[in-house]
Structures are given as C-alpha cells and as structure tokens.
Short mmCIF file of C-alpha atoms in Angstrom, two decimals:
data_model
loop_
_atom_site.label_atom_id
_atom_site.label_comp_id
_atom_site.label_asym_id
_atom_site.label_seq_id
_atom_site.Cartn_x
_atom_site.Cartn_y
_atom_site.Cartn_z
CA MET A 1 34.69 8.70 -9.71
CA ALA A 2 31.95 7.61 -7.12
CA THR A 3 33.07 4.81 -4.86
CA SER A 4 30.01 2.45 -6.02
CA ASP A 5 31.43 2.46 -9.67
CA VAL A 6 34.69 1.45 -8.63
CA LEU A 7 34.04 -0.88 -5.61
CA PRO A 8 31.89 -4.20 -5.16
CA HIS A 9 28.43 -4.04 -4.27
CA ALA A 10 29.09 -5.21 -0.91
CA THR A 11 31.74 -2.21 -0.06
CA ALA A 12 29.45 0.60 -2.06
CA ASP A 13 26.27 -1.28 0.17
CA HIS A 14 28.72 -0.75 3.73
CA GLU A 15 29.23 2.60 2.98
CA ALA A 16 25.76 3.55 2.62
CA TYR A 17 24.15 1.74 5.46
CA ARG A 18 27.08 3.48 7.31
CA ALA A 19 26.05 6.90 6.08
CA LEU A 20 22.32 6.17 7.17
CA ASP A 21 23.49 4.79 10.56
CA VAL A 22 25.56 8.04 11.10
CA ALA A 23 22.37 10.02 9.99
CA ARG A 24 20.12 8.48 12.39
CA GLY A 25 22.38 8.72 15.31
CA ARG A 26 22.79 12.73 14.69
CA VAL A 27 19.12 12.74 13.94
CA GLU A 28 17.64 10.88 16.68
CA PRO A 29 18.16 12.81 19.90
CA ALA A 30 16.92 15.65 18.36
CA LEU A 31 13.85 13.91 17.40
CA ARG A 32 13.43 12.80 20.67
CA SER A 33 13.89 16.16 21.98
CA ALA A 34 11.27 17.73 19.78
CA LEU A 35 8.59 14.53 19.97
CA ASP A 36 8.95 15.20 24.11
CA THR A 37 7.08 18.84 23.37
CA LEU A 38 3.95 17.28 22.31
CA PRO A 39 1.01 16.54 23.91
CA GLU A 40 1.51 12.72 26.14
CA ASP A 41 -1.38 10.89 23.48
CA MET A 42 0.63 12.19 20.68
CA ARG A 43 3.96 11.70 22.03
CA HIS A 44 3.30 7.92 22.47
CA ILE A 45 1.65 7.26 19.46
CA ALA A 46 4.70 9.27 17.66
CA ARG A 47 7.16 7.37 19.52
CA TYR A 48 5.56 4.04 18.51
CA GLN A 49 5.25 5.31 15.03
CA PHE A 50 9.22 5.58 15.26
CA GLY A 51 9.56 2.26 16.80
CA TRP A 52 11.14 3.49 20.11
CA ILE A 53 8.34 1.73 22.20
CA ASP A 54 5.48 -0.90 21.94
CA GLU A 55 1.78 -0.18 21.98
CA HIS A 56 2.04 -0.46 26.14
CA GLY A 57 4.77 2.09 26.17
CA GLN A 58 7.44 -0.88 26.80
CA SER A 59 10.74 0.04 25.26
CA SER A 60 10.79 -1.61 21.79
CA ASP A 61 13.74 -1.77 19.36
CA ALA A 62 11.37 -2.27 16.20
CA SER A 63 12.71 -0.46 12.86
CA GLY A 64 11.89 2.74 12.69
CA GLY A 65 12.92 3.06 9.00
CA LYS A 66 15.97 4.02 6.92
CA ALA A 67 16.42 7.67 8.16
CA LEU A 68 16.88 8.24 4.08
CA ARG A 69 15.24 11.63 3.65
CA PRO A 70 17.35 13.09 7.05
CA ALA A 71 20.29 11.30 5.57
CA LEU A 72 20.00 13.42 2.17
CA VAL A 73 19.31 16.41 4.49
CA LEU A 74 22.94 16.12 6.63
CA LEU A 75 25.06 14.86 3.69
CA ALA A 76 23.45 17.51 0.63
CA ALA A 77 24.80 19.87 3.38
CA GLU A 78 28.16 18.79 3.57
CA ALA A 79 27.88 18.43 -0.18
CA ALA A 80 27.00 21.93 -0.81
CA GLY A 81 29.97 23.44 1.91
CA GLY A 82 27.97 23.71 5.36
CA THR A 83 28.10 21.14 8.13
CA ALA A 84 25.93 18.46 9.40
CA GLU A 85 25.64 20.11 12.50
CA ALA A 86 24.06 23.56 10.96
CA ALA A 87 21.28 21.34 9.14
CA LEU A 88 20.30 19.20 11.90
CA PRO A 89 16.86 21.14 12.14
CA ALA A 90 15.96 20.90 8.22
CA ALA A 91 16.83 16.85 8.50
CA VAL A 92 14.32 16.56 11.66
CA ALA A 93 11.82 18.55 9.74
CA ALA A 94 12.09 16.26 6.90
CA GLU A 95 11.87 13.00 8.82
CA LEU A 96 9.00 14.21 11.15
CA VAL A 97 7.01 15.35 7.73
CA HIS A 98 7.72 11.80 6.26
CA ASN A 99 5.95 10.38 9.16
CA PHE A 100 3.03 12.43 9.04
CA SER A 101 2.50 11.15 5.50
CA LEU A 102 2.80 7.67 6.46
CA LEU A 103 0.60 7.74 9.28
CA HIS A 104 -2.10 9.18 7.10
CA ASP A 105 -1.56 7.09 3.88
CA ASP A 106 -1.49 4.14 6.51
CA VAL A 107 -5.00 5.03 7.14
CA ILE A 108 -6.07 5.92 3.87
CA ASP A 109 -4.88 2.90 2.07
CA THR A 110 -5.91 0.66 5.34
CA ASP A 111 -2.60 -0.92 5.44
CA ALA A 112 -2.20 -3.16 8.12
CA THR A 113 1.61 -3.15 8.67
CA ARG A 114 4.52 -1.44 8.20
CA ARG A 115 8.42 -1.83 9.35
CA HIS A 116 7.32 -5.59 9.97
CA ARG A 117 4.81 -4.89 12.48
CA PRO A 118 1.01 -3.58 13.13
CA THR A 119 0.63 0.28 11.84
CA ALA A 120 -0.54 2.86 14.03
CA TRP A 121 -3.88 3.41 13.41
CA THR A 122 -4.81 -0.49 13.48
CA VAL A 123 -3.34 -0.24 17.21
CA PHE A 124 -4.27 3.05 18.22
CA GLY A 125 -7.41 3.72 15.62
CA ALA A 126 -7.89 5.58 12.44
CA SER A 127 -8.75 9.30 14.25
CA ALA A 128 -5.57 9.16 16.60
CA ALA A 129 -3.58 8.04 14.13
CA ILE A 130 -4.45 10.99 11.85
CA LEU A 131 -3.90 13.55 14.51
CA ALA A 132 -0.91 12.26 15.33
CA GLY A 133 0.26 12.86 11.82
CA ASP A 134 -0.80 16.38 12.01
CA ALA A 135 1.11 16.95 15.42
CA LEU A 136 4.37 15.80 13.46
CA LEU A 137 3.62 18.05 10.57
CA SER A 138 3.00 20.89 12.96
CA LEU A 139 5.96 19.98 14.75
CA ALA A 140 8.29 20.34 11.60
CA TYR A 141 7.56 23.48 10.92
CA GLU A 142 7.98 24.43 14.77
CA VAL A 143 11.23 22.65 14.55
CA LEU A 144 12.62 24.81 11.74
CA ALA A 145 10.88 28.05 13.05
CA GLY A 146 12.90 28.03 16.46
CA SER A 147 16.24 26.51 14.83
CA GLY A 148 17.18 30.26 14.53
CA HIS A 149 18.66 29.67 11.43
CA PRO A 150 18.80 32.26 8.08
CA GLY A 151 16.89 29.51 6.05
CA ALA A 152 14.41 28.58 8.42
CA LEU A 153 11.91 30.98 6.79
CA PRO A 154 12.87 29.73 2.95
CA GLY A 155 12.54 26.18 4.50
CA ILE A 156 9.27 26.64 6.02
CA ARG A 157 7.73 27.90 2.59
CA LEU A 158 9.67 25.10 1.10
CA LEU A 159 8.35 22.49 3.13
CA ASN A 160 5.10 23.50 3.18
CA THR A 161 4.91 23.44 -1.02
CA THR A 162 6.13 20.18 -0.73
CA VAL A 163 3.26 19.12 1.70
CA GLN A 164 0.98 20.64 -0.71
CA GLU A 165 2.34 18.80 -3.21
CA LEU A 166 2.25 15.37 -1.38
CA ILE A 167 -1.26 15.90 -0.68
CA GLN A 168 -1.92 16.27 -4.05
CA GLY A 169 -0.13 13.51 -4.98
CA GLN A 170 -2.50 11.59 -2.73
CA VAL A 171 -5.69 12.69 -3.94
CA THR A 172 -4.35 11.97 -7.27
CA ASP A 173 -3.62 8.25 -6.24
CA LEU A 174 -6.79 8.14 -4.73
CA ALA A 175 -8.83 9.39 -7.81
CA PHE A 176 -6.84 6.53 -9.87
CA GLU A 177 -8.32 4.12 -7.82
CA GLN A 178 -11.67 4.46 -9.58
CA ARG A 179 -10.46 5.37 -12.89
CA GLY A 180 -9.68 2.93 -15.97
CA ASP A 181 -7.92 5.73 -18.24
CA VAL A 182 -5.07 6.70 -15.96
CA ASP A 183 -2.09 7.23 -18.50
CA VAL A 184 1.42 6.57 -17.59
CA ALA A 185 2.69 10.49 -18.07
CA GLU A 186 -0.15 11.17 -15.28
CA CYS A 187 0.83 8.24 -13.39
CA GLN A 188 4.61 9.70 -13.08
CA ARG A 189 3.39 13.19 -12.16
CA MET A 190 1.65 11.60 -9.38
CA ALA A 191 4.59 9.64 -8.14
CA GLU A 192 6.75 12.89 -8.60
CA ALA A 193 4.14 14.53 -6.45
CA LYS A 194 4.01 11.78 -3.58
CA THR A 195 7.52 10.43 -3.27
CA ALA A 196 10.06 12.53 -5.50
CA ALA A 197 8.97 15.79 -4.05
CA LEU A 198 10.16 15.06 -0.50
CA LEU A 199 13.66 13.48 -1.70
CA ALA A 200 14.27 16.74 -3.55
CA THR A 201 13.18 18.97 -0.82
CA SER A 202 15.59 17.25 1.33
CA CYS A 203 18.13 17.50 -0.65
CA GLU A 204 16.86 21.24 -1.04
CA LEU A 205 16.84 21.62 2.48
CA GLY A 206 20.25 20.81 3.14
CA ALA A 207 21.52 22.94 0.17
CA LEU A 208 19.87 25.97 1.97
CA PHE A 209 20.69 25.23 5.55
CA ALA A 210 24.66 25.31 4.16
CA GLY A 211 24.05 28.72 2.09
CA ALA A 212 24.60 26.82 -0.90
CA ASP A 213 24.45 29.12 -4.56
CA ARG A 214 21.80 28.68 -6.63
CA ARG A 215 23.20 26.41 -9.75
CA ARG A 216 24.63 23.88 -6.73
CA THR A 217 21.16 23.85 -4.99
CA GLU A 218 19.14 23.00 -8.18
CA HIS A 219 21.33 20.25 -9.20
CA LEU A 220 21.41 18.88 -5.68
CA ARG A 221 17.56 19.49 -5.74
CA ARG A 222 17.24 17.66 -9.20
CA PHE A 223 19.54 14.55 -7.66
CA GLY A 224 16.98 13.99 -5.19
CA HIS A 225 13.70 14.55 -7.52
CA ASP A 226 15.42 11.82 -9.68
CA LEU A 227 16.72 9.29 -7.22
CA GLY A 228 13.09 9.72 -5.75
CA LEU A 229 11.40 9.16 -8.93
CA ALA A 230 13.90 6.20 -9.39
CA PHE A 231 12.80 4.63 -5.56
CA GLN A 232 9.40 4.94 -6.55
CA HIS A 233 9.75 2.44 -9.27
CA VAL A 234 11.37 0.08 -7.18
CA ASP A 235 9.19 0.53 -4.34
CA ASP A 236 6.16 -0.17 -6.74
CA LEU A 237 8.11 -3.33 -8.25
CA LEU A 238 8.62 -4.42 -4.63
CA GLY A 239 4.82 -4.04 -4.15
CA ILE A 240 4.26 -6.87 -6.85
CA TRP A 241 7.16 -8.86 -6.82
CA GLY A 242 8.94 -8.11 -3.13
CA ASP A 243 9.66 -10.60 -0.29
CA PRO A 244 7.27 -9.76 2.47
CA GLY A 245 9.91 -10.99 4.90
CA ILE A 246 12.09 -7.64 3.46
CA THR A 247 9.39 -5.47 2.53
CA GLY A 248 7.56 -5.90 5.87
CA LYS A 249 4.36 -6.15 3.31
CA PRO A 250 2.06 -8.99 2.15
CA ALA A 251 3.07 -10.27 -1.09
CA TYR A 252 1.13 -8.86 -4.13
CA SER A 253 -0.17 -5.96 -1.66
CA ASP A 254 -0.40 -3.39 -4.43
CA LEU A 255 -2.26 -5.73 -6.51
CA HIS A 256 -4.56 -6.81 -3.61
CA ALA A 257 -5.72 -3.07 -3.56
CA ARG A 258 -5.52 -2.94 -7.15
CA LYS A 259 -3.49 -0.03 -7.20
CA LYS A 260 -2.50 1.70 -10.01
CA SER A 261 1.22 2.06 -9.40
CA LEU A 262 3.90 2.71 -12.27
CA PRO A 263 4.16 -0.95 -13.82
CA VAL A 264 0.63 -1.70 -13.28
CA VAL A 265 -0.53 1.77 -15.22
CA PHE A 266 2.51 0.96 -18.13
CA ALA A 267 1.18 -2.63 -18.75
CA LEU A 268 -2.71 -1.37 -18.81
CA ASN A 269 -1.74 1.03 -21.67
CA SER A 270 0.69 -1.26 -23.44
CA ASP A 271 -2.00 -2.33 -26.18
CA THR A 272 -0.70 -6.08 -25.83
CA PRO A 273 -2.71 -8.85 -25.31
CA ALA A 274 -1.54 -9.43 -21.62
CA GLY A 275 -2.01 -5.83 -21.03
CA ARG A 276 -5.86 -5.62 -22.35
CA ARG A 277 -6.80 -9.03 -20.28
CA LEU A 278 -5.12 -6.83 -17.12
CA GLY A 279 -7.86 -4.22 -17.98
CA ALA A 280 -10.77 -6.63 -18.11
CA HIS A 281 -10.90 -7.67 -14.61
CA TYR A 282 -8.04 -5.24 -12.49
CA HIS A 283 -11.40 -3.29 -11.31
CA GLN A 284 -12.44 -6.45 -9.85
CA PRO A 285 -11.54 -7.43 -6.33
CA PRO A 286 -9.05 -10.69 -6.48
CA THR A 287 -10.36 -13.67 -5.28
CA SER A 288 -7.75 -15.65 -4.67
CA GLU A 289 -3.69 -16.31 -4.30
CA ALA A 290 -3.95 -18.06 -7.77
CA ASP A 291 -5.64 -14.83 -8.56
CA LEU A 292 -2.70 -12.68 -7.86
CA THR A 293 -0.10 -14.64 -8.94
CA GLY A 294 -1.77 -14.30 -12.52
CA THR A 295 -2.49 -10.27 -12.19
CA ALA A 296 1.51 -10.23 -11.50
CA ASP A 297 2.08 -12.34 -14.51
CA LEU A 298 0.10 -10.36 -16.92
CA VAL A 299 1.78 -6.86 -15.45
CA ASP A 300 4.94 -8.66 -16.24
CA THR A 301 4.22 -10.49 -19.65
CA ALA A 302 2.79 -6.59 -20.93
CA GLY A 303 5.78 -5.79 -20.13
CA GLY A 304 5.62 -3.39 -17.06
CA ARG A 305 8.65 -5.03 -14.82
CA THR A 306 11.07 -4.34 -17.40
CA TRP A 307 9.73 -0.62 -18.06
CA SER A 308 10.10 0.09 -14.53
CA HIS A 309 13.61 -1.60 -14.49
CA ALA A 310 14.50 0.37 -17.19
CA GLN A 311 13.12 3.58 -16.05
CA ALA A 312 14.87 3.18 -12.08
CA ASP A 313 17.91 2.74 -14.27
CA ARG A 314 17.39 5.56 -16.42
CA LEU A 315 16.75 8.11 -13.63
CA LEU A 316 19.59 6.79 -11.57
CA THR A 317 21.90 7.39 -14.04
CA SER A 318 20.14 11.13 -14.29
CA ALA A 319 20.44 11.61 -10.80
CA LEU A 320 23.85 11.16 -10.50
CA GLY A 321 24.66 13.39 -13.85
CA HIS A 322 23.02 15.95 -11.08
CA LEU A 323 25.09 15.15 -8.03
CA ASP A 324 28.75 15.46 -10.37
CA ALA A 325 27.17 19.09 -11.84
CA ALA A 326 26.75 20.22 -8.70
CA ASP A 327 30.18 19.52 -8.10
CA PRO A 328 29.64 18.45 -4.47
CA LEU A 329 32.65 19.66 -1.79
CA ALA A 330 31.89 16.55 0.16
CA ARG A 331 30.05 13.31 0.52
CA VAL A 332 29.89 12.16 -3.30
CA ASP A 333 30.98 8.74 -2.27
CA GLU A 334 28.56 8.14 0.36
CA LEU A 335 25.88 10.39 -1.87
CA THR A 336 26.43 7.74 -4.66
CA ALA A 337 26.42 4.70 -2.51
CA LEU A 338 23.16 5.60 -1.30
CA ALA A 339 21.47 6.07 -4.61
CA HIS A 340 22.52 2.95 -5.84
CA LEU A 341 21.32 1.23 -2.25
CA VAL A 342 17.86 2.72 -2.74
CA THR A 343 17.53 1.78 -6.14
CA ARG A 344 18.42 -1.46 -5.70
CA ARG A 345 15.26 -4.51 -6.46
CA ASP A 346 16.43 -7.36 -3.97
CA HIS A 347 15.40 -5.52 -0.45
#
C-alpha cells in the first residue's frame, strides 16, 4: 500500500519534498553543465530563468521551480527497473523543455511574475526571452543525442512529438480567448496538450531509459498523463483562488486575463443563472478588484470550483491505479506521495 494511504499528510509531504530535493540535486549539476555550452547571452537568461543568478549576473537563491518533471523521469526509471543515473540525460531534457515552454508562455500571456520574481521577458525583453527558450529546446535534443543511450533516438522523437502537442495546446488556448463557445471537452483536450503531455512524456522517458516493456511503459505514461491533467485542474483553481504569497502570481490572475480555464469553461457551460451572468460579461476586461471577486463568485456558484475539485480527485485516483498496474519495482511510495502533493489545493 502506498505511503500516502497509510501515513499522515505531513509524513507523505515530507517524502514528496524529499524526492523533489533529491531529483533537483541530481539534475542541477548536469543542467548547469548543459547550460554552459550555450552562447553567453542565452546562458545569462537561462541561468536567470532557473533562479541561479539575478538580472545583474550575481548569484541568487531564487526558486527554480519544483523540478517535478525531472523527478518523474528519475523515479519512473527506477520504478521500471532502471537507474536514476542512466536516466539523467532524459531528466535534464524534460526540464529544459519545460522551461522553454515557460519562457514562451510568459511572453505570450504577458505575465509579469513567476516564482515570486519578474519574468525573464520583463527583465531582458520579449525577443531575448523567446530566443532563450529556443536555445533551451535545441539544447534538450542535444543532451539526449549526446547521451549515447540506446533510448536517445526514440527519446528525441517522443520529446519532439510532445513539443508539437505543447505548441498546439498553446495555439488552442490563445484561440479560446477570442471565442465565447468553448466547451468542456475541448478545454480538457487543450489542458492535456499543454500540461498532461509533458508529465506523461517525463514518465515515459524514464521507462524508456530503463528499457521497460510496453505494458509497464504505457501504465507509467498514463500515470503521468492523468496526474498532469489533475495538476492542471488544481493549477486552474489556484489561478483563481490561490494565495499570491504561495503561488507567486497576482490574485485572480487567470480571471484578470480572462482565461478560459477548466473551472471557468465548466461554469460558462453550466446553463445556470450564475453561468449565464458570467457569460454575459466575461468577454469584457475587468474594471476593479470587486469585479474580479464577483467573477470568482460566479464561477464558484455555477459549479466550476466543485467540478474541478471532483475532476482532480478522479484523475488522481486513476493515476494511482495506473501506477499500481505498472507493477513498479521501486519508488512507489515516492511517486504516490508526489502525486498527492502536486494535486493539493493549499499551495
């Protein structure tokens, strides 16, 4: 039985945070070495993105993120009977692709803060941030190609397919902003492409670099996919009701941007009085803090909040079912604890 099913939250959380810390400790030296191969200007922006330096190039201890995706690569590799060391290039590549997407997303969404400090594009300019993202994507493929691992070529193909999914997800997300008829199913497909795809690929890369069979690989991939979609539901909830001191983003950030996030789209399609009131003004820019608070209340009253909670719970259960079906040879406690941690709604 998984650790988080039998131990208090605090113990399970400790195990999850420890798994993230271990993954970060393993990946960061290799990640730093990879970034050292970039041209100086791109290297500077990339180091800022990872929280290692400030805008002036001075050493910084800012957050570089949770390291969730590299942790999933390494843990999945061990769960599939391989070693974390052999899967290290895949973990580095997954983290590079993730940060490529963040650099581009921040420019596209004109987000001013990430991880409690100014986004790279606000510091270095939009064009430079886009180019730095391109550099990270190119580097991800180079890290895999240079690993010499038998899984390198299929890993490159898998990662490339995933990047195409990420791009399509972003294109769809942007298109939603101009539409008033987005339904729940297509919003879920967008979230699968934008978020679930890379978490699924992270687990699949770990299994690939462990030489796992197709059955185990598929269940680990499904674990990552369902966990990723659950994570997006939680992230969308935090984008409306999250504490800015914890999320590192302004209050009601998704509502201010009029994002068609999962709880919002459910509310808009609810055919309730609150949903109809929401639809009548959601295409208009917010006018005040009270407007944003009222909009959040409409999403809640129309059922968006409750639905996303239920979906996150359902998807977490499904993810853990796939983890069990994969017959993991190791790290089941860490993967279970990590799944519970990233789908919590209070951080």
